[in-house]
PDB file of C-alpha atoms in Angstrom:
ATOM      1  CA  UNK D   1       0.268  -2.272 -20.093  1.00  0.00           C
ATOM      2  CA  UNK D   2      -2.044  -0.440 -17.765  1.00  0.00           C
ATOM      3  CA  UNK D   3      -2.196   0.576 -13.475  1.00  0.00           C
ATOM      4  CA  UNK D   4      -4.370  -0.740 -11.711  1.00  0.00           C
ATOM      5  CA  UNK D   5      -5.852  -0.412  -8.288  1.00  0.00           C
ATOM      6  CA  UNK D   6      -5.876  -3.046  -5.860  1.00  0.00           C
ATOM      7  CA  UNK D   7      -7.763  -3.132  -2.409  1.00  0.00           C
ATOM      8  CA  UNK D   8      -6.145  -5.166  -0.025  1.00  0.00           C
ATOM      9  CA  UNK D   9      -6.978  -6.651   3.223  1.00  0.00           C
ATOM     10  CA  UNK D  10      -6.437  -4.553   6.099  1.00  0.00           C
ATOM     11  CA  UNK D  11      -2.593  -3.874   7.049  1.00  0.00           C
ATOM     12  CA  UNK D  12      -1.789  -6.553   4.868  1.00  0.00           C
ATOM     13  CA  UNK D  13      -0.401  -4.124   1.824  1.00  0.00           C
ATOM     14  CA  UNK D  14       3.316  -5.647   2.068  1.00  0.00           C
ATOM     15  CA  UNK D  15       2.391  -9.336   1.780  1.00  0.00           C
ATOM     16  CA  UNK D  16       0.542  -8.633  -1.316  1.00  0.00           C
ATOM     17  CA  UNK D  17       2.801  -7.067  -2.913  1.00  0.00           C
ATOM     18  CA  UNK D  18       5.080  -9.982  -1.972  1.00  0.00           C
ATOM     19  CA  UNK D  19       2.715 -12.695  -3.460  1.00  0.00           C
ATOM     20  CA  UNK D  20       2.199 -10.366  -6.574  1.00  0.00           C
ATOM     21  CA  UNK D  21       5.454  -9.741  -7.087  1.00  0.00           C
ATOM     22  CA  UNK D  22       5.993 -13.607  -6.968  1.00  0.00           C
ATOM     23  CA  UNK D  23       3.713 -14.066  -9.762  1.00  0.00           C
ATOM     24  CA  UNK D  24       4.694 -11.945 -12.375  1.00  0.00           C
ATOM     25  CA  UNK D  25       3.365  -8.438 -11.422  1.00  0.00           C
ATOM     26  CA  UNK D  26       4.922  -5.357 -10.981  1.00  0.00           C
ATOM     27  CA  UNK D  27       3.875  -3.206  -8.312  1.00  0.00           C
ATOM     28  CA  UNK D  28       3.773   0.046  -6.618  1.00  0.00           C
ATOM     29  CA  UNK D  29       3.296   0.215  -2.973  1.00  0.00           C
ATOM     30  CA  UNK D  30       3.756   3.999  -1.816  1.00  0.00           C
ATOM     31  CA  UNK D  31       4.448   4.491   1.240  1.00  0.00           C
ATOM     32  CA  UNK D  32       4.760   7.574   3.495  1.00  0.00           C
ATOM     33  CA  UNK D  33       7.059   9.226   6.528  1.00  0.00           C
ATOM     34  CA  UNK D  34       5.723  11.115   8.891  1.00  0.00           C
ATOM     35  CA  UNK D  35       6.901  12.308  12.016  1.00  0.00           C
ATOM     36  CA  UNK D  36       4.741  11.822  15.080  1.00  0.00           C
ATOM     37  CA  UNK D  37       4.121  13.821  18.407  1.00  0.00           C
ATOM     38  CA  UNK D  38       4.332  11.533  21.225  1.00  0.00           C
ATOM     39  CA  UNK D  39       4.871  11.318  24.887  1.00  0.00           C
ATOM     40  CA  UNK D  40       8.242  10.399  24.506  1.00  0.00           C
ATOM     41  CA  UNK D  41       8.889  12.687  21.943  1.00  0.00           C
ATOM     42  CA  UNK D  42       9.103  12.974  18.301  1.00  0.00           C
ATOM     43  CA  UNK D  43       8.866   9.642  16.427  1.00  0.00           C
ATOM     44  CA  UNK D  44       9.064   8.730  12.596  1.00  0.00           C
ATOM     45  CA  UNK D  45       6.991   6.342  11.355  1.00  0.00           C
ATOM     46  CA  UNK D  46       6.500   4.876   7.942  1.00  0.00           C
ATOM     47  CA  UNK D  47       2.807   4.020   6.566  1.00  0.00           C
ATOM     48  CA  UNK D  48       1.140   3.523   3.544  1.00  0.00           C
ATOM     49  CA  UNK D  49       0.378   6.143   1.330  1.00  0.00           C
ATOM     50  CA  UNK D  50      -3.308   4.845   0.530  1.00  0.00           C
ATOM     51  CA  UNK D  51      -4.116   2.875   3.314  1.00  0.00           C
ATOM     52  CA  UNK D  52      -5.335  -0.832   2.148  1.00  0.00           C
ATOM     53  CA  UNK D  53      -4.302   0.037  -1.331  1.00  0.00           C
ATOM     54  CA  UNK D  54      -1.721  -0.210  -3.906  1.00  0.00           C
ATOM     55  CA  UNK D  55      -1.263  -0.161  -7.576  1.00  0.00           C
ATOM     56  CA  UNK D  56      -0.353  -3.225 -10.210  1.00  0.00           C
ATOM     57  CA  UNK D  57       0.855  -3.125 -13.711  1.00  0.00           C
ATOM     58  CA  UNK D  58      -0.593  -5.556 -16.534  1.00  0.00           C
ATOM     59  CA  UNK D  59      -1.603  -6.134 -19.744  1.00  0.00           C
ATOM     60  CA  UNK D  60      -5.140  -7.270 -19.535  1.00  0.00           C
ATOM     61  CA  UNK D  61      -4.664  -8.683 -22.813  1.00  0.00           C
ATOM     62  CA  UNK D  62      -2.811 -11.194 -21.714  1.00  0.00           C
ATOM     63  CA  UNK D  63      -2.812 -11.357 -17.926  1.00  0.00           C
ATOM     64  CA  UNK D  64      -5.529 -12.919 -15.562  1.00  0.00           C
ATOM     65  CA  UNK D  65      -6.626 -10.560 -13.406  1.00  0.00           C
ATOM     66  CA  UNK D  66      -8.822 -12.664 -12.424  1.00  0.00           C
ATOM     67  CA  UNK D  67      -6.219 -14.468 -10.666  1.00  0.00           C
ATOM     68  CA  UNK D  68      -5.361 -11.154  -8.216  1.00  0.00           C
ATOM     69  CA  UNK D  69      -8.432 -11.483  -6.327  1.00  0.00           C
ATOM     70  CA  UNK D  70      -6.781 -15.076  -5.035  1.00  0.00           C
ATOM     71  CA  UNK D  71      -3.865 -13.600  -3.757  1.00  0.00           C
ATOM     72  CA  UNK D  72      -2.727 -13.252  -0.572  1.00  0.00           C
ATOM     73  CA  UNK D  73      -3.274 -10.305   1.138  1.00  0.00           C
ATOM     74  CA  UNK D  74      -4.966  -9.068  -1.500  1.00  0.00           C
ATOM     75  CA  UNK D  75      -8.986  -8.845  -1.296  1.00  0.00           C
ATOM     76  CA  UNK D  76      -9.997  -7.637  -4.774  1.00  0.00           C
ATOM     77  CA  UNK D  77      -9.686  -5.065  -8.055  1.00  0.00           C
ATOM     78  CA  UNK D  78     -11.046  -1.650  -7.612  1.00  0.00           C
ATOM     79  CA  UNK D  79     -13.696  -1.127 -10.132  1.00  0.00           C
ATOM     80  CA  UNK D  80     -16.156   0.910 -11.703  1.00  0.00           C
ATOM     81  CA  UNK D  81     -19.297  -1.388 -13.258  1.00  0.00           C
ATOM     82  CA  UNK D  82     -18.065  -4.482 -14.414  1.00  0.00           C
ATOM     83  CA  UNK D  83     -14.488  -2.896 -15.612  1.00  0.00           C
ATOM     84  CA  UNK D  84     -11.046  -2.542 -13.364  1.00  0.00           C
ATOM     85  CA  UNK D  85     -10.149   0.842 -12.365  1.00  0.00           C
ATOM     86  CA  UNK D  86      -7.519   2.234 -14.450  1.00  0.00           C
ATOM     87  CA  UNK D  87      -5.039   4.484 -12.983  1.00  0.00           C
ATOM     88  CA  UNK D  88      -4.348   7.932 -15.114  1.00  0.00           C
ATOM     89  CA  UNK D  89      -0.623   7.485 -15.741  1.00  0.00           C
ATOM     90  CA  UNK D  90       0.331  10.677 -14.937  1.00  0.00           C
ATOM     91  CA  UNK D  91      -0.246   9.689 -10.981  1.00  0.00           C
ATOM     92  CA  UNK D  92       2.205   6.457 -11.009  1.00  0.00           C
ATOM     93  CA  UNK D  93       4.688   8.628 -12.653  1.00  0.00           C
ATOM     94  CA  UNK D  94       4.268  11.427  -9.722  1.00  0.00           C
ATOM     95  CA  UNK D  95       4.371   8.607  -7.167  1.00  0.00           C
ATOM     96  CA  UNK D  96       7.427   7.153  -8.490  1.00  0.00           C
ATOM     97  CA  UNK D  97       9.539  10.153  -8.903  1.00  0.00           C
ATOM     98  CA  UNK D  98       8.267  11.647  -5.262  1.00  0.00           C
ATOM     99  CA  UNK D  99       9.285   7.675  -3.998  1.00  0.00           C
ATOM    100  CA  UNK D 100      12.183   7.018  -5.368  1.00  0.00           C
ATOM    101  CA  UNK D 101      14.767   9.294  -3.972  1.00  0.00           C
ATOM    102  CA  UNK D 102      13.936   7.339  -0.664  1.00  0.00           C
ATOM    103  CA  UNK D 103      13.760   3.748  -1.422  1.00  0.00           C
ATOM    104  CA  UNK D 104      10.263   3.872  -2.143  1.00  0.00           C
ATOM    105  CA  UNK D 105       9.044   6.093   0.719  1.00  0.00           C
ATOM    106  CA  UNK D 106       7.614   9.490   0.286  1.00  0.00           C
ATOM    107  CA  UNK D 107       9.250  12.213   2.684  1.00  0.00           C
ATOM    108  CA  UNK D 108       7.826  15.127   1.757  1.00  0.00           C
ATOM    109  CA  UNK D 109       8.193  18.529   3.539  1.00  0.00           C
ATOM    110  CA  UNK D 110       5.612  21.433   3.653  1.00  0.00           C
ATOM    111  CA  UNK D 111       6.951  23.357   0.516  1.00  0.00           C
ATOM    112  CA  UNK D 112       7.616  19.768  -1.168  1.00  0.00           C
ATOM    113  CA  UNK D 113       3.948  19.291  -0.279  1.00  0.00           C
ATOM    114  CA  UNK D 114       2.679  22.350  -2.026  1.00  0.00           C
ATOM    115  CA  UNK D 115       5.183  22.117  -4.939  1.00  0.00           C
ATOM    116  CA  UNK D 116       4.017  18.340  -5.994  1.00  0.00           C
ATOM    117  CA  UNK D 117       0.000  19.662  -5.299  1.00  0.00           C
ATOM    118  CA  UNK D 118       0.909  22.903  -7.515  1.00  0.00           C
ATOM    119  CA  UNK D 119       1.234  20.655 -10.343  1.00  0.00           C
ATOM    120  CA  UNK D 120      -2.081  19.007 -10.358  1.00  0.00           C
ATOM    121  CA  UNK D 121      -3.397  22.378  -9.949  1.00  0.00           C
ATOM    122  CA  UNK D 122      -3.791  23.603 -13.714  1.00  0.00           C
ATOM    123  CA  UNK D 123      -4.784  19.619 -14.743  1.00  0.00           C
ATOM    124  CA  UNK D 124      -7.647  17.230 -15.065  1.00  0.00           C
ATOM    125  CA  UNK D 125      -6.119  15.718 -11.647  1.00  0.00           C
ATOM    126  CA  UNK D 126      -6.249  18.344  -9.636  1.00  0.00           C
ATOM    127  CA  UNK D 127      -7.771  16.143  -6.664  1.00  0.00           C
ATOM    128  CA  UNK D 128      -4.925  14.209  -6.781  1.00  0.00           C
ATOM    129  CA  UNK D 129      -2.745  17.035  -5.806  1.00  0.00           C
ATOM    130  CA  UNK D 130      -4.597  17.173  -2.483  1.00  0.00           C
ATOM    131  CA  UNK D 131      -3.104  13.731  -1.835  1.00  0.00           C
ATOM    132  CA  UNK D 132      -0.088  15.536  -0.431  1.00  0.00           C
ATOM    133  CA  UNK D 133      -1.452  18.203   1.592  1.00  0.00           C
ATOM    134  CA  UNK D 134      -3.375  16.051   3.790  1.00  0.00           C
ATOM    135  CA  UNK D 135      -1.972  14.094   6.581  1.00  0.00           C
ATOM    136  CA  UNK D 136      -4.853  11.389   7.019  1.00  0.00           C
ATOM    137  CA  UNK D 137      -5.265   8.277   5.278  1.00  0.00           C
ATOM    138  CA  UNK D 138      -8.574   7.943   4.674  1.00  0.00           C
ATOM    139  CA  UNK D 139      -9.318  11.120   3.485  1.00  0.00           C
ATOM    140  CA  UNK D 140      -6.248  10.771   0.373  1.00  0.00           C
ATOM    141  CA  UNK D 141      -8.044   7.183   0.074  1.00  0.00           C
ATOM    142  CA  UNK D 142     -11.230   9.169  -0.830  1.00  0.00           C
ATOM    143  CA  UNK D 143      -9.377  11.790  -3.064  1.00  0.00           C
ATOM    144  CA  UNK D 144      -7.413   8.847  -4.873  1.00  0.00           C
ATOM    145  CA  UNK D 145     -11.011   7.182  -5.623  1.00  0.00           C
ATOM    146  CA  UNK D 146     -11.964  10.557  -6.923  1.00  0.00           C
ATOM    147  CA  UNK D 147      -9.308  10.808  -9.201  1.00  0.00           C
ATOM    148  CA  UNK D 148     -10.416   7.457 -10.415  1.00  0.00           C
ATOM    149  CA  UNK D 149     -14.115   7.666 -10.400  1.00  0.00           C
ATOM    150  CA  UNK D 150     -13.277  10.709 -12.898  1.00  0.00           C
ATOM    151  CA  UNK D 151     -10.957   9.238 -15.298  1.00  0.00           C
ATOM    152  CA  UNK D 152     -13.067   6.028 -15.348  1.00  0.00           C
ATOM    153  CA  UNK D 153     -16.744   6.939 -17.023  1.00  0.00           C
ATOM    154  CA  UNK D 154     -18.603   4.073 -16.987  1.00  0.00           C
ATOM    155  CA  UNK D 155     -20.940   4.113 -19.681  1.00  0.00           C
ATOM    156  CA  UNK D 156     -24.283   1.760 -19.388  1.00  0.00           C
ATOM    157  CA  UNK D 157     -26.731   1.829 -22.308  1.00  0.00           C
ATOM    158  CA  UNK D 158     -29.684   3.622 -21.602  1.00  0.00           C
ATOM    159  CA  UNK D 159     -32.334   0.778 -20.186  1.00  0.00           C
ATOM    160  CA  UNK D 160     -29.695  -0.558 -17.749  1.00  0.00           C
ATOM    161  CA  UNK D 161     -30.444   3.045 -16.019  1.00  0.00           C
ATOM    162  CA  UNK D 162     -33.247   3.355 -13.041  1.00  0.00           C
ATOM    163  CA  UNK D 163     -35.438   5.856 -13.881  1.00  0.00           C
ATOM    164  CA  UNK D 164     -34.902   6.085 -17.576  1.00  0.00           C
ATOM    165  CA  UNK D 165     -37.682   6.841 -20.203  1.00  0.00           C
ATOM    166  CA  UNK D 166     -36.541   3.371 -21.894  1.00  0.00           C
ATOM    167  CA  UNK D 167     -37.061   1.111 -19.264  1.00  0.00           C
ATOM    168  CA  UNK D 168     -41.005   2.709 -18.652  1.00  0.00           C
TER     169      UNK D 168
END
């Protein structure tokens, strides 16, 4: 059984993991609190983690990921060449423990924030750490498709390269 990545349509994170769920899948949809500044004060407000995003468990030995792609809400795999983006499983494990104290919602305060970063410091993931330091989505989008982009090497023989000295 493996994580995988799954890009969903926009704002639409919670209905996939609905129709996913209905089918068989297991799924991990973080979500984050965050407390707002606005003209009527302070306001908390939940949102998701990795904005258009969330993570699946399979066995692609025997599942059809294929089938994903038609669910709703959901508008395709991540991948990397022709392969699905695996997810290292050392992040689903840090996203689950930092998730499940509050019903699957990350609250995390400034020290928590620096703690759970501190130990992606000394590690291969040590992009992912930033995921908790910053407060925009997009930007821990881009650092979560880092993470991946480094634990999946895709490896394409030689003359499927531009440029190479095989395919002159």
């Amino acid at each position: 059984m493996k994580w995988y990545v799954v890009n969903t349509r926009p704002r639409e994170e919670a209905r996939a993991v609905e129709h996913l769920t209905r089918e068989g899948y297991q799924c991990l949809y973080p979500r984050i609190r965050r407390t707002l500044k606005t003209t009527k004060g302070r306001v908390d407000r939940v949102e998701s983690l990795f904005p258009n995003y969330l993570f699946l468990h399979a066995n692609p030995m025997t599942d059809n990921l294929a089938r994903v792609r038609s669910t709703r809400g959901v508008r395709n795999l991540v991948r990397f060449g022709l392969e699905p983006a695996e997810v290292p499983p050392e992040v689903i494990e840090e996203l689950q423990l930092c998730g499940e104290k509050q019903n699957g919602v990350i609250r995390l305060n400034g020290a928590a924030r620096q703690a759970v970063a501190a130990k992606f410091a000394d590690s291969e993931l040590v992009d992912f750490g930033g995921v908790f330091l910053t407060t925009d989505g997009s930007e821990r989008v881009i650092l979560l498709m880092r993470v991946l982009g480094d634990y999946n090497k895709v490896n394409l023989p030689e003359e499927q390269m531009e440029g190479s000295q095989a395919a002159a």
